Amino acid sequence: MREVAVIGVGMTKFGELWDTPLRDLFAIASANCIEDSGVERDRIQSAYIGCMSSGLFNQQEHLASILCDYAGLAGIAATRVESACASGGLAFRSAYLEVASGASDFVLAGGVEKMNDGADATFCLASAADQEYEVYHGITFPGLYAMIAHAHMAKYGTTSEQLAHVAVKNHRHGAKNPNAQFPMEITLNTVLNAVRVASPLGLFDCSPVTDGGACVMLCPVEEAKKLGKPIIKVIGSGHATDSIALHDRPDLTTIPVVKAAAERALAQAKIGIKNVDFCEVHDCFTIAELCCLEELGVFERGQAAQATVDGATSLDGKMPVNTSGGLKSKGHPVGATGIAQIIELVEQLTGKAGARQLLSPSIGLAQNMGGSGGSSTVHILEVS
Amino acid sequence: MITPRYHREIPQRYRLEAGKCTGCGKVHFPPRRVCKECFGREFETVTMPTMGKVLTYTVIDIPPAEFDNLKPYVVAIVELENGVRLTCMVAEAPPDKVEIGTKVEMIYRRLQTGREWEVLQYGYKARVI
Ligand SMILES: [Zn+2]
């Protein structure tokens, strides 16, 4: 396999973008990315675009073609990738594999979701769970993570206040991100007193409903050198699946698919989690960030909550987590999230993260997850 | 709600029918074509026990539109006496009567009313013993 680099990034602002249609979200992100990469249009051979549910949200399928057409890229090989909320991460992995294999040199990895378009977002998102054996019985996405949270609380003594610290921390980071949907700091009381969605989770334990697009350009490291770009190398790519029904997993406090994907990515990179300087993890709900950190091995099981309270995952902590603001503050346009995580890694590794810039990190990890843990990708990027 | 799908699911939803692998004895609910444990393909139909306990739960305050008339309601993951787990509502109990470990029995109830041209939708719920 060839070594692969990320040489350009572009995204829209995340938010309720009522005046921006689905196709424009991708076109803006793609054009920004191609401009940033410095690659001429004719050299782009292929695109992988993550999108969870344009059919339900926007009544639009056949997505890769329409998006590439409106992005001025008609003619290239284009593929829509779907793995619920991990669609973006999987689009990145697909693009990575195509470049690594030698099949193509310049490949776009994008993600997009237009969630504010009149559809019932709760209903659309629930389609990432088992329709016949979970959703039929009235469960919602917040409800699935709420059940994980109750199990985690019973086993490890995790509290609602500890969960609230995750949201407060991610908003503190997101307040420094100009692309974030909710770039404002919040207090513990705001989280704890918010309206309940699915107990024990309240509104501020949940990531928002977001419109957005994100795009990155991949190419062989050799080509990146010729272009004189900083070399941000993809040193690990892991992907795994699991049963999508939460009730089929042996331990309801764990999300094994994350551990499986991380082990594959870390093995390829030939490093341990201790060598990672910072990470973006899939905090679709506050409890999810804690579970993911425990699966990644950043903390022992049951320890992520107190570590968060103690500041270990803050910008100045030993493992800064979700420096972008995470899904919670930056927003979660489902299909775009996995790509936006990669963009945060690239910005941190190239020193372009502005007010939230870490002190010269060299290795970052992005973990993107589908549903309640039916799929996950993990990518590790290194600056050289 | 998709009517042909509803019709197909009746054995599971009305009678809690599961598939027991004749190779390794694993009981699958819903039934599967391929055994998750031993990769076997032969199954016999078995009916599941109705007694179980709550492994975890939530109180849904913001439901999808079709459940709006029921809020707030409890959804739990229940482990039945044969070790099979399923997700279902806990009926006939105020939310504060349900916690991890609560003993329940499975009952047959209407689940969704749906829109006026749709069939009424039935299935299993749990009830606190
Ligand atoms: Zn078997």
XYZ file of C-alpha atoms and ligand atoms in Angstrom:
514
model
C 0.000 0.000 0.000
C 1.187 3.536 -0.773
C 1.569 6.187 1.895
C -1.298 8.683 1.758
C -1.481 12.342 2.791
C -4.307 14.824 3.363
C -3.447 17.941 1.342
C -6.521 20.116 1.527
C -9.588 20.758 3.662
C -12.802 22.724 3.283
C -16.099 22.978 5.082
C -19.198 25.096 5.483
C -20.119 26.712 8.727
C -22.235 24.253 10.700
C -25.697 25.322 11.794
C -29.322 25.762 10.822
C -28.603 26.880 7.270
C -32.172 27.323 6.049
C -31.112 29.159 2.888
C -28.517 26.601 1.822
C -29.734 23.469 0.017
C -28.107 20.046 0.297
C -26.273 20.324 -3.015
C -24.786 23.692 -2.090
C -23.475 22.399 1.224
C -21.308 19.929 -0.656
C -20.395 22.349 -3.455
C -19.134 24.966 -0.971
C -17.117 22.440 1.049
C -15.706 20.799 -2.058
C -14.716 24.093 -3.720
C -13.065 25.310 -0.503
C -11.189 22.024 -0.199
C -9.990 21.942 -3.810
C -8.824 25.550 -3.562
C -6.993 24.790 -0.314
C -5.322 21.721 -1.830
C -4.028 23.587 -4.889
C -4.904 20.589 -7.063
C -6.251 21.327 -10.540
C -9.773 20.069 -11.115
C -8.792 17.755 -13.972
C -6.487 15.752 -11.713
C -9.314 14.704 -9.358
C -10.300 11.177 -10.268
C -12.795 10.138 -7.696
C -14.943 11.206 -4.730
C -16.481 9.374 -1.786
C -19.283 11.263 -0.072
C -20.709 10.274 3.276
C -24.399 10.968 3.814
C -26.684 9.116 6.155
C -30.156 9.859 4.971
C -30.738 12.321 2.155
C -33.656 10.077 1.187
C -35.507 10.708 4.438
C -34.259 14.226 5.165
C -34.496 15.637 1.626
C -36.178 12.984 -0.578
C -33.018 12.889 -2.692
C -31.087 9.743 -3.601
C -28.562 9.194 -6.413
C -26.582 11.575 -4.323
C -22.962 11.277 -5.435
C -23.856 12.252 -8.995
C -25.990 15.277 -8.191
C -23.497 16.584 -5.636
C -20.496 16.218 -7.919
C -22.426 17.810 -10.785
C -23.187 20.892 -8.698
C -19.618 20.958 -7.429
C -18.350 21.228 -11.005
C -16.994 17.696 -10.925
C -19.416 15.827 -13.227
C -17.651 12.977 -14.923
C -15.501 11.726 -12.072
C -16.119 8.420 -10.355
C -18.290 9.312 -7.379
C -19.667 7.086 -4.666
C -22.067 7.781 -1.821
C -21.084 6.054 1.397
C -23.603 5.269 4.144
C -22.939 3.963 7.604
C -25.337 6.124 9.618
C -23.415 8.714 11.668
C -20.117 7.058 10.631
C -20.769 7.784 6.941
C -18.143 10.528 6.822
C -15.463 8.454 8.506
C -16.185 5.606 6.150
C -16.041 7.933 3.126
C -12.592 8.995 4.318
C -11.502 5.389 4.697
C -12.836 4.536 1.236
C -10.912 7.422 -0.323
C -7.814 6.485 1.664
C -7.954 2.888 0.423
C -8.395 3.989 -3.178
C -5.291 6.163 -3.029
C -3.295 3.666 -0.953
C -4.103 0.889 -3.413
C -2.649 2.856 -6.301
C -5.956 2.930 -8.176
C -6.177 6.754 -8.073
C -3.902 9.637 -7.119
C -6.254 12.501 -6.196
C -9.447 11.566 -4.389
C -11.955 13.703 -2.484
C -13.496 12.474 0.731
C -16.588 14.461 1.641
C -19.581 14.368 3.889
C -22.852 16.235 3.949
C -26.183 16.293 5.739
C -29.105 18.684 5.373
C -31.139 17.924 8.491
C -33.202 21.122 8.667
C -35.413 20.660 5.633
C -38.825 19.970 7.123
C -38.457 16.279 7.958
C -38.913 14.844 11.485
C -35.247 14.569 12.504
C -36.009 12.210 15.413
C -37.691 9.801 12.996
C -34.918 10.048 10.373
C -32.139 9.484 12.903
C -33.958 6.520 14.440
C -33.525 4.711 11.125
C -29.906 4.122 12.202
C -31.284 1.730 14.822
C -33.081 -1.587 14.232
C -36.431 -0.456 12.806
C -38.339 -3.623 13.644
C -36.916 -4.511 17.056
C -35.916 -1.150 18.539
C -37.660 1.759 16.805
C -41.030 -0.033 16.566
C -41.015 -0.164 20.358
C -40.694 3.590 20.776
C -36.973 3.977 21.342
C -35.188 7.076 20.027
C -31.510 7.769 19.508
C -31.167 9.772 22.697
C -33.082 6.906 24.328
C -30.505 4.315 23.278
C -27.650 6.360 24.722
C -29.753 7.076 27.801
C -29.988 3.323 28.360
C -26.191 3.075 28.017
C -25.905 5.954 30.507
C -28.162 4.278 33.088
C -26.168 1.054 32.778
C -22.891 3.004 33.110
C -24.197 4.846 36.165
C -25.240 1.580 37.820
C -21.916 -0.149 37.128
C -19.437 2.685 37.705
C -21.301 5.305 39.703
C -21.155 7.802 36.869
C -23.353 10.846 37.628
C -25.394 13.312 35.601
C -23.091 16.051 36.858
C -20.058 14.229 35.468
C -21.862 13.879 32.123
C -22.595 17.601 32.207
C -18.859 18.310 32.458
C -18.421 16.740 29.004
C -20.885 19.223 27.498
C -19.380 22.197 29.348
C -15.873 21.241 28.202
C -16.880 20.768 24.563
C -18.713 24.100 24.500
C -15.631 25.750 26.007
C -13.622 24.369 23.066
C -16.309 25.094 20.494
C -16.526 28.729 21.606
C -13.102 29.081 19.958
C -14.236 27.509 16.656
C -15.693 29.967 14.109
C -17.372 27.102 12.204
C -19.227 25.793 15.260
C -23.022 25.811 15.359
C -23.160 26.785 19.058
C -19.895 28.594 19.791
C -20.829 29.677 23.289
C -19.733 28.599 26.748
C -22.328 27.014 29.010
C -22.497 26.213 32.709
C -23.119 22.975 34.581
C -26.499 24.322 35.676
C -27.523 24.932 32.073
C -26.894 21.273 31.310
C -28.386 19.881 34.494
C -31.542 22.039 34.384
C -32.247 21.579 30.677
C -35.463 19.945 29.510
C -35.260 16.121 29.627
C -35.073 14.315 26.286
C -34.625 10.724 27.449
C -33.685 10.423 31.086
C -31.002 10.649 32.328
C -30.114 12.727 29.249
C -31.321 16.295 28.824
C -31.187 18.610 25.846
C -27.614 19.726 26.609
C -26.400 16.117 26.776
C -27.355 15.803 23.105
C -25.633 16.971 19.949
C -27.816 19.309 17.881
C -29.615 18.940 14.562
C -27.263 20.508 12.022
C -26.773 21.303 8.354
C -23.249 21.174 7.026
C -20.729 19.910 4.530
C -17.067 19.020 4.826
C -14.441 17.824 2.385
C -10.780 16.767 2.355
C -8.371 15.889 -0.464
C -6.157 12.812 -0.336
C -3.170 11.905 -2.506
C 0.004 9.818 -2.301
C 2.694 11.316 -0.052
C 4.969 11.497 -3.120
C 2.475 13.778 -4.891
C 2.012 15.906 -1.769
C 5.773 16.495 -1.680
C 5.753 17.584 -5.338
C 3.031 20.112 -4.503
C 5.134 21.457 -1.631
C 2.394 20.749 0.904
C 2.933 20.052 4.617
C 2.866 16.280 4.942
C -0.109 15.156 7.019
C 0.110 11.400 6.678
C -2.662 8.877 7.327
C -0.803 6.322 9.439
C -3.758 4.224 10.555
C -7.250 3.436 9.313
C -9.560 1.092 11.210
C -13.153 0.096 10.638
C -15.441 -2.388 12.358
C -19.115 -3.298 12.602
C -21.281 -4.833 15.321
C -24.940 -5.660 15.854
C -26.939 -2.455 15.494
C -29.432 -3.449 18.173
C -28.077 -2.328 21.525
C -29.807 -5.245 23.305
C -27.636 -7.727 21.385
C -24.408 -6.514 23.048
C -23.164 -8.433 26.085
C -22.142 -5.424 28.232
C -24.444 -2.414 27.900
C -21.799 -0.060 29.329
C -19.402 -0.711 26.445
C -19.310 0.048 22.722
C -17.054 -2.769 21.470
C -17.033 -1.627 17.844
C -14.926 1.390 18.841
C -12.288 -0.779 20.482
C -12.196 -3.048 17.438
C -11.762 -0.167 14.988
C -9.146 1.488 17.210
C -7.105 -1.705 17.561
C -6.962 -2.036 13.787
C -5.917 1.585 13.265
C -3.321 1.542 16.057
C -1.879 -1.764 14.800
C -1.450 -0.333 11.319
C 0.179 2.802 12.745
C 2.362 0.625 15.001
C 1.695 2.897 17.976
C -0.246 2.748 21.225
C -2.930 5.166 22.358
C -0.285 6.709 24.675
C 1.476 8.048 21.563
C -1.598 9.996 20.447
C -1.460 13.704 21.363
C -5.147 14.604 20.970
C -8.340 13.162 19.602
C -11.737 13.900 18.167
C -14.295 11.365 19.384
C -17.950 10.810 18.572
C -19.735 12.727 21.350
C -23.233 12.478 19.865
C -24.264 12.362 23.538
C -22.210 13.179 26.620
C -22.163 9.524 27.695
C -20.863 8.546 24.244
C -17.673 10.587 24.696
C -16.948 8.781 27.974
C -17.632 5.320 26.530
C -15.527 6.030 23.441
C -12.575 7.236 25.516
C -12.810 4.044 27.582
C -12.949 1.910 24.434
C -9.973 3.730 22.916
C -8.006 2.964 26.078
C -7.419 6.631 26.907
C -8.864 5.868 30.350
C -9.652 2.677 32.266
C -13.298 1.619 32.245
C -15.312 3.800 34.572
C -12.547 6.416 34.827
C -13.335 8.748 31.900
C -16.011 10.662 33.805
C -13.811 11.752 36.704
C -10.887 12.391 34.325
C -13.142 14.781 32.408
C -14.113 16.576 35.620
C -10.417 16.825 36.499
C -9.641 18.508 33.167
C -7.670 15.677 31.528
C -9.598 16.133 28.263
C -9.497 19.939 28.147
C -7.280 21.930 25.768
C -4.537 21.992 28.407
C -5.132 18.442 29.645
C -2.989 15.373 29.073
C -5.300 14.202 26.262
C -7.261 17.084 24.728
C -10.532 15.649 23.393
C -12.792 17.343 20.865
C -10.754 20.509 20.504
C -13.182 21.493 17.711
C -16.066 21.578 20.184
C -17.078 18.074 19.195
C -20.466 17.119 17.891
C -21.993 18.831 20.909
C -20.874 22.408 20.206
C -19.574 22.320 16.641
C -22.749 20.546 15.497
C -23.504 17.133 14.027
C -24.565 17.165 10.376
C -24.477 13.390 10.474
C -22.731 12.492 7.212
C -20.295 15.422 7.441
C -19.159 14.763 11.005
C -16.486 12.165 10.252
C -14.866 14.467 7.688
C -15.079 17.503 9.976
C -13.193 15.480 12.601
C -10.390 14.877 10.077
C -10.356 18.609 9.286
C -9.832 19.398 12.981
C -6.884 16.992 13.084
C -5.349 18.615 10.005
C -5.836 22.140 11.371
C -4.268 21.227 14.709
C -1.369 19.378 13.027
C -0.658 22.298 10.688
C -0.947 24.947 13.413
C -4.066 26.528 11.907
C -6.497 25.929 14.774
C -6.517 29.559 15.908
C -7.594 30.212 19.498
C -7.924 26.490 20.223
C -4.479 25.578 18.861
C -2.604 22.924 20.847
C 1.125 23.254 21.469
C 2.716 21.524 18.426
C 0.899 18.163 18.452
C 2.273 15.515 16.107
C -0.290 12.684 16.172
C -4.098 13.024 16.240
C -6.865 10.409 16.229
C -10.441 10.717 14.919
C -13.149 8.259 15.954
C -16.497 8.326 14.175
C -19.414 6.078 15.131
C -22.645 4.875 13.571
C -25.856 4.469 15.515
C -25.520 3.211 19.072
C -22.308 1.433 18.073
C -23.197 -0.651 15.014
C -20.196 0.753 13.155
C -17.112 2.818 13.827
C -14.069 4.125 12.046
C -10.811 5.292 13.596
C -8.169 7.282 11.723
C -4.756 8.369 12.904
C -2.926 11.268 11.258
C 0.675 12.331 11.789
C 2.505 15.463 10.722
C 6.078 14.971 9.591
C -45.571 1.805 8.921
C -45.002 -0.759 6.196
C -47.927 -3.199 6.053
C -46.200 -6.237 4.432
C -43.428 -5.956 6.986
C -45.941 -5.761 9.797
C -47.591 -8.929 8.542
C -44.261 -10.772 8.428
C -43.396 -9.829 11.996
C -46.595 -11.185 13.557
C -45.068 -14.442 14.887
C -42.469 -12.446 16.820
C -44.658 -9.547 17.861
C -47.761 -11.502 18.845
C -46.309 -14.791 20.088
C -42.633 -14.094 20.968
C -41.474 -16.823 18.592
C -37.725 -17.296 18.448
C -35.379 -19.547 16.467
C -33.313 -22.138 18.345
C -30.191 -23.319 16.547
C -30.259 -27.116 16.315
C -26.450 -27.104 16.089
C -25.471 -25.196 19.237
C -28.745 -24.494 21.048
C -28.466 -20.697 20.877
C -31.891 -19.010 20.900
C -32.201 -16.080 18.524
C -34.881 -13.431 18.825
C -35.802 -12.425 16.227
C -35.122 -15.688 14.373
C -32.106 -15.668 12.081
C -31.175 -17.538 8.917
C -27.591 -18.007 10.070
C -26.541 -18.706 13.656
C -24.417 -15.916 15.085
C -22.541 -18.410 17.290
C -21.874 -21.526 15.179
C -22.798 -20.359 11.648
C -25.354 -23.167 11.507
C -28.456 -22.906 9.315
C -30.944 -25.282 10.960
C -33.394 -23.893 13.510
C -36.510 -24.956 15.348
C -39.213 -22.499 16.375
C -39.518 -21.997 20.118
C -41.715 -19.691 22.183
C -39.901 -17.501 24.645
C -40.583 -17.307 28.368
C -42.569 -14.273 29.480
C -40.772 -13.514 32.737
C -37.673 -11.339 32.846
C -35.902 -8.386 34.400
C -34.898 -4.868 33.379
C -31.194 -4.545 32.435
C -31.402 -0.839 31.661
C -34.095 1.677 30.794
C -34.929 5.255 29.876
C -37.915 7.545 30.158
C -38.672 9.027 26.748
C -39.839 12.633 27.065
C -39.334 13.595 23.418
C -40.649 10.751 21.212
C -41.043 10.481 17.448
C -44.399 11.856 16.282
C -46.164 8.478 16.225
C -45.611 7.972 19.980
C -46.351 11.528 21.017
C -49.642 10.616 22.715
C -47.837 8.223 25.098
C -45.143 10.522 26.504
C -43.526 10.229 28.905
C -43.076 6.468 28.581
C -40.489 3.944 29.699
C -38.440 1.852 27.271
C -36.221 -0.884 28.666
C -33.887 -3.642 27.620
C -35.372 -6.745 29.217
C -33.552 -10.029 29.738
C -35.965 -12.972 29.663
C -35.463 -16.097 31.726
C -33.772 -17.886 28.800
C -31.152 -15.130 28.557
C -32.616 -13.551 25.403
C -32.747 -9.754 25.477
C -35.165 -7.427 23.772
C -36.131 -3.770 23.719
C -39.701 -2.879 24.658
C -41.904 -0.413 26.461
C -42.767 -0.943 30.097
C -46.524 -0.458 30.344
C -48.897 0.229 33.187
C -46.297 1.698 35.535
C -45.349 5.226 36.413
C -41.789 5.926 35.228
C -40.421 5.970 38.792
C -41.491 2.353 39.366
C -38.887 1.050 36.913
C -35.221 0.619 37.702
C -32.385 -1.711 36.818
C -33.282 -5.161 38.143
C -37.065 -4.595 38.195
C -38.898 -7.894 37.553
C -41.288 -7.785 34.597
C -43.521 -10.047 32.550
C -44.207 -9.765 28.856
C -47.722 -8.813 27.789
C -49.535 -8.192 24.508
C -50.645 -4.632 23.828
C -51.373 -2.096 21.140
C -48.123 -0.249 20.373
C -48.921 2.388 17.794
C -52.185 3.802 16.540
C -50.630 5.152 13.370
C -52.467 7.285 10.885
C -56.153 6.683 10.248
C -55.700 4.579 7.106
C -53.116 2.318 8.705
C -53.735 -0.939 10.534
C -53.509 -0.765 14.303
C -50.131 -2.048 15.399
C -49.751 -4.573 18.195
C -46.878 -6.315 19.901
C -45.185 -7.068 23.189
C -44.608 -4.771 26.111
C -43.329 -5.525 29.579
C -45.305 -5.019 32.788
C -43.866 -4.619 36.270
C -44.767 -7.661 38.354
Zn -25.671 -22.231 16.460
